[in-house]
Coordinates of N, CA and C in Angstrom, one line a residue:
Chain A
D15 N -18.2 3.2 -2.6 CA -17.1 2.7 -2.7 C -15.8 3.2 -3.1
V16 N -14.9 3.3 -3.2 CA -14.0 3.8 -4.2 C -13.1 2.4 -5.1
K17 N -13.4 2.0 -5.9 CA -13.2 0.5 -6.8 C -11.8 1.0 -7.2
V18 N -10.8 0.0 -6.9 CA -9.8 0.0 -8.1 C -9.4 -0.9 -8.3
T19 N -9.8 -0.7 -10.3 CA -10.1 -3.0 -11.0 C -8.2 -3.0 -11.5
Q20 N -8.3 -3.9 -11.5 CA -6.3 -3.9 -12.6 C -7.2 -5.2 -13.5
S21 N -6.5 -4.9 -14.2 CA -6.8 -5.9 -15.6 C -7.1 -7.6 -15.1
S22 N -5.6 -7.8 -14.8 CA -5.4 -9.2 -14.8 C -5.5 -9.5 -13.1
R23 N -5.7 -11.1 -13.2 CA -5.4 -11.6 -11.1 C -3.6 -12.0 -11.2
Y24 N -3.9 -12.9 -12.8 CA -2.9 -13.4 -13.4 C -2.5 -13.5 -14.6
L25 N -1.3 -13.8 -14.9 CA 0.0 -13.3 -16.3 C 0.2 -14.1 -16.0
V26 N 1.2 -14.5 -17.1 CA 2.2 -15.3 -17.3 C 2.8 -14.7 -18.6
K27 N 3.8 -14.4 -18.8 CA 4.8 -13.9 -20.3 C 5.7 -14.5 -20.4
R28 N 5.8 -14.6 -21.8 CA 7.9 -14.8 -21.7 C 9.2 -13.6 -21.2
T29 N 9.9 -14.2 -21.3 CA 11.7 -13.2 -21.7 C 11.4 -12.5 -22.6
G30 N 11.4 -11.1 -22.2 CA 11.7 -10.4 -23.5 C 10.7 -9.5 -23.7
E31 N 9.3 -10.0 -24.0 CA 8.3 -10.0 -24.3 C 7.8 -8.1 -23.9
K32 N 7.0 -7.3 -24.5 CA 6.9 -6.1 -23.9 C 5.4 -6.2 -23.1
V33 N 5.2 -6.0 -21.3 CA 3.9 -6.4 -21.3 C 2.6 -5.0 -20.6
F34 N 2.0 -5.4 -20.4 CA 1.0 -4.0 -20.3 C 0.3 -4.9 -19.1
L35 N 0.3 -4.1 -18.0 CA -0.4 -3.9 -16.8 C -0.9 -2.7 -16.5
E36 N -2.6 -2.7 -16.4 CA -3.6 -2.1 -16.7 C -4.4 -2.0 -15.1
C37 N -5.0 -0.6 -14.7 CA -5.2 -0.2 -13.9 C -6.2 0.8 -14.3
V38 N -8.1 0.6 -13.5 CA -8.7 2.2 -13.5 C -9.4 1.4 -12.3
Q39 N -9.4 3.4 -11.9 CA -10.3 4.2 -10.4 C -11.3 4.7 -11.1
D40 N -11.9 4.4 -10.0 CA -13.2 5.2 -10.4 C -14.3 6.3 -9.6
M41 N -13.1 7.2 -9.0 CA -13.2 7.6 -8.0 C -12.7 9.4 -8.7
D42 N -11.9 10.0 -9.9 CA -12.0 10.3 -9.1 C -10.4 11.5 -8.8
H43 N -9.4 10.4 -8.6 CA -8.8 10.7 -7.2 C -7.7 10.7 -8.5
E44 N -6.9 11.9 -7.6 CA -5.6 12.7 -9.2 C -4.4 11.9 -8.4
N45 N -4.2 11.2 -8.2 CA -2.8 10.2 -7.6 C -3.2 8.7 -7.6
M46 N -2.5 8.0 -8.7 CA -2.3 6.6 -8.7 C -1.0 6.6 -8.8
F47 N 0.0 4.9 -8.6 CA 0.2 4.7 -8.1 C 0.3 3.1 -8.6
W48 N 1.9 2.7 -9.2 CA 2.2 1.4 -9.0 C 3.5 1.4 -7.8
Y49 N 3.2 0.1 -7.2 CA 3.9 -1.2 -6.5 C 4.2 -2.5 -6.8
R50 N 5.6 -2.4 -6.2 CA 5.7 -4.8 -6.7 C 5.6 -4.3 -4.9
Q51 N 5.5 -5.9 -4.6 CA 5.4 -6.2 -3.8 C 5.9 -7.6 -4.0
D52 N 7.7 -7.9 -3.0 CA 8.0 -9.5 -2.9 C 8.5 -10.2 -1.0
P53 N 8.4 -11.1 -1.6 CA 8.2 -12.2 0.2 C 9.4 -10.9 1.0
G54 N 9.6 -10.3 2.1 CA 10.6 -10.0 2.5 C 11.4 -8.9 2.1
L55 N 10.8 -7.8 1.2 CA 10.9 -6.9 1.0 C 9.3 -5.5 0.8
G56 N 8.7 -5.9 1.1 CA 7.1 -4.7 1.4 C 6.8 -4.7 0.2
L57 N 6.0 -3.5 0.7 CA 5.9 -2.6 -1.0 C 6.7 -1.4 -1.3
R58 N 7.2 -2.0 -2.6 CA 7.9 -0.7 -3.3 C 7.5 -0.2 -4.3
L59 N 7.6 0.8 -4.5 CA 6.7 1.8 -5.2 C 7.9 2.1 -6.3
I60 N 7.2 1.9 -8.1 CA 7.6 1.4 -8.4 C 8.0 3.2 -10.0
Y61 N 6.2 3.7 -10.3 CA 5.9 5.0 -10.2 C 5.1 5.0 -9.5
F62 N 4.9 6.7 -9.8 CA 3.7 7.4 -9.3 C 2.7 8.6 -10.5
S63 N 2.5 9.2 -9.9 CA 1.3 10.0 -11.5 C 0.4 10.9 -11.1
Y64 N 0.6 12.3 -10.8 CA 0.2 13.3 -9.8 C -1.0 14.3 -11.0
D65 N -1.6 13.9 -11.7 CA -2.1 14.1 -13.2 C -1.8 14.2 -14.6
V66 N -3.2 13.9 -15.3 CA -2.5 13.3 -16.2 C -1.8 13.6 -17.2
K67 N -0.6 12.6 -17.8 CA 0.4 13.2 -18.6 C 1.5 13.2 -17.2
M68 N 1.6 13.4 -16.6 CA 2.5 13.7 -15.6 C 3.5 12.3 -14.9
K69 N 4.4 12.3 -14.3 CA 4.7 10.9 -14.1 C 6.1 11.0 -12.6
E70 N 6.0 10.6 -11.9 CA 7.0 10.4 -11.8 C 7.7 8.6 -10.6
K71 N 8.9 8.7 -11.2 CA 9.8 7.8 -10.7 C 9.8 7.7 -9.7
G72 N 9.5 6.1 -8.8 CA 10.1 6.1 -7.2 C 10.9 5.6 -6.8
D73 N 10.8 4.1 -6.3 CA 12.1 3.5 -5.8 C 12.9 3.0 -6.2
I74 N 11.7 1.9 -7.9 CA 12.6 0.9 -8.1 C 12.1 0.9 -9.7
P75 N 12.6 2.9 -10.2 CA 11.7 2.3 -11.9 C 12.9 2.0 -13.0
E76 N 13.7 1.0 -13.1 CA 14.7 0.3 -13.7 C 14.0 0.0 -14.6
G77 N 13.9 -0.4 -15.8 CA 13.0 -1.5 -16.4 C 11.3 -1.3 -16.8
Y78 N 11.4 -0.3 -15.6 CA 9.7 0.1 -16.0 C 9.0 1.3 -17.2
S79 N 7.5 1.4 -17.5 CA 7.2 2.4 -18.3 C 6.6 2.5 -17.6
V80 N 5.6 3.8 -16.9 CA 4.1 4.5 -17.5 C 3.5 5.2 -17.8
S81 N 2.4 4.8 -18.3 CA 1.5 5.9 -19.1 C -0.1 6.1 -18.4
R82 N 0.3 7.4 -18.9 CA -1.5 8.0 -17.8 C -2.3 9.5 -19.0
E83 N -3.0 8.8 -20.0 CA -3.5 9.3 -21.0 C -4.5 9.3 -20.4
K84 N -6.1 9.2 -19.8 CA -6.9 10.1 -19.1 C -6.3 9.5 -17.5
K85 N -7.3 10.4 -16.7 CA -6.8 10.6 -15.6 C -7.3 9.2 -14.6
E86 N -8.9 7.8 -14.7 CA -9.1 6.9 -14.4 C -8.2 6.0 -14.3
R87 N -6.9 6.3 -15.7 CA -6.2 5.0 -15.9 C -4.9 4.8 -16.1
F88 N -4.0 4.2 -15.2 CA -2.5 4.3 -14.9 C -1.9 2.8 -15.5
S89 N -1.3 3.2 -16.5 CA -1.0 1.9 -17.1 C 1.3 1.5 -16.2
L90 N 1.3 0.4 -16.2 CA 2.5 -0.1 -16.2 C 3.2 -1.0 -17.3
I91 N 4.3 -0.8 -17.7 CA 5.0 -1.5 -18.9 C 5.9 -1.7 -18.1
L92 N 6.6 -3.4 -18.7 CA 7.4 -4.1 -18.9 C 8.2 -3.6 -20.4
E93 N 9.0 -3.2 -20.6 CA 9.1 -3.1 -21.7 C 10.6 -3.4 -21.9
S94 N 11.0 -4.9 -21.3 CA 11.2 -6.3 -22.0 C 11.3 -7.6 -21.1
A95 N 10.1 -7.9 -21.3 CA 10.1 -8.3 -19.5 C 11.0 -9.8 -19.4
S96 N 12.0 -9.6 -17.5 CA 12.6 -10.7 -17.2 C 12.3 -11.0 -16.8
T97 N 13.0 -12.3 -15.7 CA 12.6 -13.2 -14.8 C 12.3 -12.1 -13.2
N98 N 13.0 -11.9 -13.3 CA 13.4 -10.6 -11.9 C 12.1 -10.1 -11.9
Q99 N 11.4 -9.6 -12.9 CA 10.1 -8.6 -12.4 C 8.8 -9.5 -12.2
T100 N 9.3 -11.5 -12.3 CA 8.4 -12.0 -11.3 C 8.0 -11.3 -10.1
S101 N 6.2 -11.2 -9.8 CA 6.1 -11.1 -9.1 C 4.7 -10.7 -8.4
M102 N 4.0 -9.8 -8.1 CA 2.7 -9.0 -7.5 C 3.1 -7.7 -7.7
Y103 N 2.3 -6.9 -8.4 CA 1.9 -5.6 -9.1 C 0.7 -5.3 -8.5
L104 N 0.8 -4.0 -7.7 CA -0.5 -3.8 -6.9 C -0.2 -2.0 -7.2
C105 N -1.2 -1.8 -7.5 CA -1.6 -0.1 -8.0 C -3.0 0.5 -6.7
A106 N -2.7 1.4 -6.9 CA -3.1 2.1 -5.6 C -3.7 3.6 -7.0
S107 N -4.7 4.1 -5.5 CA -5.0 5.5 -5.9 C -5.3 6.6 -4.8
S108 N -5.0 8.0 -4.9 CA -5.4 8.7 -3.6 C -6.0 10.0 -3.9
R109 N -6.6 10.9 -3.4 CA -7.3 11.9 -3.5 C -5.3 13.2 -3.7
T110 N -5.6 14.5 -3.8 CA -4.1 14.6 -3.4 C -4.4 15.7 -1.9
G111 N -3.2 15.0 -0.8 CA -3.2 15.8 0.3 C -2.9 14.8 1.5
G112 N -1.9 15.5 2.4 CA -1.2 13.6 3.5 C -1.8 13.5 3.9
N113 N -3.1 13.7 3.9 CA -4.4 12.6 5.2 C -5.2 12.4 4.5
Q114 N -4.7 11.6 3.0 CA -6.1 10.9 2.6 C -5.0 9.6 1.9
P115 N -6.0 8.3 2.0 CA -5.7 7.1 2.1 C -4.8 6.8 1.1
Q116 N -5.0 5.1 0.6 CA -4.5 5.1 -1.0 C -5.6 4.5 -0.7
H117 N -6.2 3.7 -2.2 CA -7.1 2.8 -2.2 C -6.3 1.8 -3.5
F118 N -6.3 0.7 -2.8 CA -5.3 -0.2 -3.2 C -6.6 -1.9 -4.7
G119 N -5.5 -1.9 -5.6 CA -6.1 -3.7 -6.6 C -6.4 -4.1 -5.7
D120 N -6.2 -5.4 -6.1 CA -6.9 -6.7 -5.7 C -5.4 -7.3 -6.4
G121 N -4.7 -6.7 -7.2 CA -3.1 -7.4 -7.8 C -3.2 -7.3 -8.2
T122 N -1.8 -7.6 -9.6 CA -1.8 -9.1 -10.7 C -0.8 -9.4 -10.3
R123 N -0.8 -11.1 -10.1 CA 0.7 -12.0 -10.1 C 1.2 -12.3 -11.3
L124 N 2.5 -12.0 -11.8 CA 2.6 -11.4 -13.2 C 4.5 -12.8 -13.1
S125 N 3.9 -13.1 -14.2 CA 5.4 -14.2 -13.9 C 6.1 -14.4 -15.2
I126 N 6.9 -14.0 -14.9 CA 8.2 -14.2 -16.1 C 9.0 -15.4 -16.4
L127 N 8.7 -16.3 -17.4 CA 9.6 -17.3 -17.3 C 10.5 -17.4 -18.9
Chain B
G11 N 15.2 11.5 5.3 CA 13.9 11.0 4.9 C 12.8 10.2 6.0
N12 N 11.9 10.1 4.9 CA 10.7 9.2 6.3 C 10.4 7.9 6.0
S13 N 11.1 7.6 6.8 CA 10.6 5.8 7.6 C 9.7 5.8 8.5
V14 N 9.2 3.9 8.3 CA 8.5 3.2 9.3 C 8.7 1.5 9.6
T15 N 9.0 1.8 11.0 CA 9.6 0.9 10.7 C 8.2 0.1 12.1
Q16 N 8.0 -1.3 12.0 CA 7.7 -2.0 12.2 C 7.5 -3.0 12.7
M17 N 7.0 -3.9 13.8 CA 7.2 -5.3 14.3 C 7.2 -6.5 13.3
E18 N 8.6 -7.0 13.9 CA 8.7 -8.0 12.6 C 8.0 -8.9 12.9
G19 N 7.1 -10.2 12.1 CA 6.3 -11.2 12.2 C 7.6 -12.6 12.1
P20 N 6.6 -13.6 12.2 CA 5.4 -13.6 12.2 C 4.4 -13.7 13.9
V21 N 3.6 -13.2 13.9 CA 2.6 -13.4 15.3 C 2.0 -14.1 14.5
T22 N 1.8 -15.4 15.7 CA 0.8 -15.7 16.1 C 0.6 -15.9 17.6
L23 N -1.2 -16.0 17.2 CA -1.9 -16.3 18.2 C -2.9 -16.5 18.8
S24 N -2.8 -17.7 19.9 CA -4.3 -17.7 20.1 C -6.0 -16.9 20.4
E25 N -7.0 -17.4 19.5 CA -8.5 -16.7 19.3 C -8.8 -16.2 21.0
E26 N -8.9 -14.3 20.6 CA -9.0 -14.2 21.9 C -8.3 -13.3 22.4
A27 N -6.8 -14.1 22.2 CA -5.9 -12.8 23.0 C -5.9 -12.0 22.1
F28 N -5.3 -11.0 23.3 CA -4.6 -9.3 22.7 C -3.6 -9.5 21.6
L29 N -3.8 -8.1 20.7 CA -2.9 -8.1 20.1 C -2.1 -6.7 20.1
T30 N -0.6 -6.5 20.5 CA -0.1 -5.5 19.7 C 0.3 -6.1 18.6
I31 N 0.4 -4.3 17.6 CA 1.6 -4.8 16.4 C 2.0 -3.5 16.8
N32 N 3.7 -3.5 16.8 CA 4.3 -2.1 17.2 C 4.5 -1.0 15.9
C33 N 4.8 0.1 16.1 CA 4.7 0.5 15.0 C 5.9 2.0 15.3
T34 N 7.5 2.4 15.4 CA 7.6 3.6 15.5 C 7.8 4.6 13.9
Y35 N 7.7 5.5 13.4 CA 8.4 6.0 12.4 C 8.9 7.2 12.9
T36 N 9.2 7.7 11.6 CA 9.9 8.9 11.1 C 10.2 9.9 9.9
A37 N 9.9 10.8 10.2 CA 9.4 12.3 10.0 C 9.6 13.9 9.6
T38 N 10.2 13.9 9.3 CA 10.3 15.7 8.4 C 9.3 16.3 8.8
G39 N 8.3 16.3 8.6 CA 6.8 17.6 9.0 C 5.7 16.7 10.4
Y40 N 4.8 16.4 9.7 CA 3.6 16.4 10.8 C 3.1 15.6 10.1
P41 N 3.7 13.6 10.2 CA 2.8 12.8 9.0 C 1.7 12.8 9.5
S42 N 0.1 12.1 8.7 CA -0.7 12.0 9.3 C -0.3 10.0 8.8
L43 N -1.1 9.0 10.1 CA -0.3 7.4 9.6 C -2.1 6.9 10.1
F44 N -1.1 5.5 9.1 CA -2.0 4.9 9.0 C -1.8 3.5 9.6
W45 N -2.4 2.3 9.6 CA -2.8 1.1 9.6 C -3.3 0.7 8.1
Y46 N -3.0 -0.3 7.3 CA -3.7 -1.4 6.4 C -3.3 -2.3 6.7
V47 N -5.0 -3.5 6.0 CA -4.5 -4.8 6.3 C -4.6 -5.7 4.7
Q48 N -3.8 -6.5 4.4 CA -4.2 -7.2 3.2 C -4.7 -8.4 3.8
Y49 N -5.5 -8.8 3.2 CA -6.0 -10.8 3.9 C -5.4 -11.4 2.1
P50 N -5.7 -12.4 2.9 CA -4.7 -13.4 1.6 C -5.6 -13.4 -0.2
G51 N -4.8 -12.8 -0.7 CA -5.1 -12.4 -2.7 C -5.1 -11.4 -2.5
E52 N -4.9 -11.0 -1.4 CA -6.5 -9.2 -2.0 C -4.9 -7.9 -1.7
G53 N -5.7 -6.9 -2.5 CA -4.8 -6.0 -2.7 C -5.1 -5.1 -0.4
L54 N -4.6 -4.0 -0.7 CA -4.1 -3.8 0.8 C -5.5 -2.7 1.1
Q55 N -6.3 -2.9 2.5 CA -7.1 -1.6 2.3 C -7.3 -1.0 3.9
L56 N -7.6 0.0 3.7 CA -7.3 1.2 4.9 C -8.0 0.4 5.9
L57 N -7.3 0.9 7.5 CA -7.6 -0.2 8.3 C -8.5 0.6 9.5
L58 N -7.6 1.7 9.8 CA -8.0 3.4 10.7 C -6.6 4.6 9.6
K59 N -6.9 5.2 10.6 CA -5.8 6.8 10.4 C -6.1 7.7 11.8
A60 N -5.5 8.0 11.3 CA -5.9 9.9 12.8 C -4.3 10.2 12.0
T61 N -4.6 11.6 12.2 CA -4.1 12.5 11.3 C -3.4 13.6 12.1
K62 N -3.3 13.6 13.5 CA -3.3 14.5 14.6 C -2.4 14.4 15.8
A63 N -1.3 14.4 16.5 CA -0.9 13.9 18.0 C -2.3 13.4 18.4
D64 N -2.4 12.7 19.2 CA -3.2 12.3 20.1 C -4.3 11.6 20.1
D65 N -4.8 12.1 18.3 CA -5.6 11.0 17.7 C -5.7 9.8 18.2
K66 N -7.2 9.1 17.7 CA -7.2 7.5 18.4 C -8.2 7.5 16.8
G67 N -7.3 6.4 16.3 CA -8.0 5.6 15.1 C -8.4 4.4 15.6
S68 N -10.0 3.9 15.0 CA -10.3 2.4 15.5 C -11.1 2.6 14.5
N69 N -11.0 0.8 14.0 CA -12.1 0.0 13.1 C -12.2 -0.9 13.5
K70 N -13.5 -1.5 13.8 CA -13.0 -3.1 13.3 C -13.3 -4.2 14.6
G71 N -12.7 -3.0 16.3 CA -12.4 -3.3 17.5 C -10.7 -2.9 17.6
F72 N -10.4 -3.0 16.1 CA -8.3 -2.7 16.5 C -8.7 -1.0 16.7
E73 N -7.5 -0.3 17.2 CA -7.9 0.8 17.5 C -6.0 0.7 17.2
A74 N -5.5 2.8 17.6 CA -3.8 2.9 17.5 C -4.4 4.6 17.7
T75 N -3.3 4.5 18.6 CA -2.6 6.3 19.0 C -1.9 6.8 18.6
Y76 N -1.7 7.8 18.2 CA -0.8 8.8 17.2 C -0.3 9.2 18.4
R77 N 1.0 8.8 19.2 CA 2.0 9.7 20.3 C 3.4 10.1 19.2
K78 N 2.3 11.5 18.9 CA 3.7 12.3 18.7 C 5.5 12.2 19.5
E79 N 5.3 12.7 21.0 CA 6.5 12.3 22.0 C 7.2 10.9 21.7
T80 N 6.8 9.8 21.2 CA 7.6 8.5 20.9 C 7.9 8.6 19.8
T81 N 6.6 9.3 19.1 CA 6.4 9.5 17.6 C 6.2 7.1 17.3
S82 N 5.0 7.0 17.5 CA 4.1 6.0 17.0 C 2.8 5.7 17.7
F83 N 2.3 4.4 17.2 CA 1.4 4.6 16.6 C 1.0 2.4 16.6
H84 N 1.2 2.9 18.1 CA 1.1 0.5 18.1 C -0.4 0.7 17.4
L85 N -0.8 -0.7 17.0 CA -2.6 -1.3 17.4 C -2.0 -2.4 17.5
E86 N -3.5 -2.7 18.3 CA -3.7 -3.3 19.4 C -5.5 -3.7 19.1
K87 N -5.5 -5.3 19.5 CA -6.8 -5.2 19.8 C -6.4 -6.5 20.5
G88 N -8.4 -6.3 21.0 CA -8.5 -6.7 22.8 C -8.3 -8.0 22.9
S89 N -9.3 -8.6 21.6 CA -9.5 -9.7 22.0 C -9.3 -10.7 19.8
V90 N -8.1 -11.0 19.4 CA -9.3 -11.2 17.8 C -9.2 -12.1 17.2
Q91 N -9.5 -12.8 16.2 CA -10.5 -13.5 15.6 C -9.6 -14.0 15.0
V92 N -10.4 -15.6 14.4 CA -9.1 -16.3 14.0 C -9.3 -15.4 12.4
S93 N -10.8 -14.7 11.8 CA -10.8 -13.6 10.7 C -9.5 -12.8 11.1
D94 N -8.6 -12.4 11.5 CA -8.1 -11.1 11.7 C -6.4 -11.8 11.2
S95 N -6.7 -13.2 10.7 CA -5.1 -13.4 10.0 C -5.3 -12.8 9.1
A96 N -4.5 -12.0 8.9 CA -4.0 -11.3 7.5 C -2.5 -10.5 7.4
V97 N -2.3 -9.8 6.6 CA -0.8 -8.8 7.1 C -1.0 -7.8 7.5
Y98 N -0.1 -6.5 8.1 CA -1.0 -5.5 8.8 C 0.6 -4.7 7.9
F99 N 0.5 -3.7 7.7 CA 1.4 -2.3 7.4 C 1.2 -1.6 8.3
C100 N 2.4 -0.7 8.6 CA 1.8 0.4 9.0 C 2.3 1.8 7.7
A101 N 1.9 2.6 8.0 CA 2.3 3.9 6.9 C 2.5 5.0 7.2
L102 N 2.5 6.4 7.2 CA 3.0 7.4 7.0 C 2.7 8.4 5.7
S103 N 2.4 9.6 6.0 CA 1.9 10.5 4.7 C 2.1 11.6 5.1
E104 N 2.9 13.1 4.0 CA 2.6 13.5 4.9 C 2.1 14.4 3.7
W105 N 2.1 15.9 3.9 CA 1.3 17.1 3.6 C 2.7 18.0 2.9
G106 N 2.9 18.1 1.1 CA 4.2 19.1 1.1 C 4.4 17.6 0.2
T107 N 4.7 16.2 0.5 CA 5.5 16.3 -0.6 C 4.9 15.2 -2.1
N108 N 5.3 14.7 -2.7 CA 4.8 14.3 -3.7 C 3.7 13.9 -3.1
A109 N 2.3 14.3 -4.4 CA 1.2 14.2 -4.2 C 0.6 12.8 -3.4
G110 N 0.9 13.0 -1.8 CA 0.4 12.4 -1.0 C 1.0 10.9 -0.8
K111 N 2.3 10.3 -1.9 CA 3.2 8.9 -1.9 C 3.0 8.9 0.0
S112 N 2.7 7.9 0.0 CA 3.4 7.3 1.4 C 4.6 6.3 1.5
T113 N 4.4 6.2 3.2 CA 5.8 4.8 3.1 C 5.2 3.9 4.6
F114 N 5.5 3.3 3.9 CA 4.9 1.2 4.3 C 6.2 2.0 4.9
G115 N 5.7 1.2 6.5 CA 7.1 -0.4 6.6 C 6.4 -1.7 6.1
D116 N 7.1 -2.5 6.6 CA 7.8 -3.6 5.8 C 6.3 -4.8 6.0
G117 N 5.7 -4.7 6.9 CA 4.6 -5.4 6.5 C 4.5 -6.5 8.1
T118 N 3.3 -7.4 8.9 CA 2.9 -7.8 9.8 C 2.7 -8.7 9.6
T119 N 2.8 -10.1 9.9 CA 1.8 -11.3 9.6 C 1.3 -11.4 10.7
L120 N -0.1 -11.5 11.1 CA -0.4 -12.0 12.1 C -1.6 -13.3 11.8
T121 N -1.2 -14.5 12.4 CA -1.9 -16.1 12.3 C -2.4 -15.7 14.1
V122 N -4.3 -16.5 13.4 CA -5.0 -16.4 15.1 C -5.5 -18.0 14.6
K123 N -5.1 -18.4 15.7 CA -5.0 -20.1 15.5 C -7.1 -20.8 16.8
P124 N -7.2 -21.1 16.0 CA -8.5 -21.5 16.7 C -8.2 -22.2 18.5

């Protein structure tokens, strides 16, 4: 089975800190994604990557950046954390192709104080 | 652009009741359709999928049929259990779009009471 592992289940940081969320997948998937999930707003795509060192903005990239130096790892970076970035963050991966499902990690619940 | 509209929740049912969660979509091409389930405290996991018109996806007693004529992919289960309590997401993905990006519905929360 595909395993997508997010480095932390819960994280508490302070306003203005630089925050790193890490995601690793073990099935050699080409594509990786970062979403945030907020009550009443569903899943919103922040960034995705279809290859090493490649990235594309999603629907809400402001205040975030990403890094993909190795195929299995996709990092989300909050450059200067703000309280409105308190949320559940979900990482996913998939093979290339329109009929391929995404495989999700268990999420990181991030609180910015 | 693509969009997915699913039945608003929350939905509350008694154990052994019949479940339907409606999902309709708008797509420019020929999408594959998915249902994902999210149990409390976990990420989403694939429940079932269908890749072409009239395909039926099924898993764990859940079923959904890809209806191109009505652009729908409704989720059904004949007899729900308490353990089915979760959030259900309908999604689509198309060939040729960026890297297998998916469009998700907003999710429907199901609570099953004993």
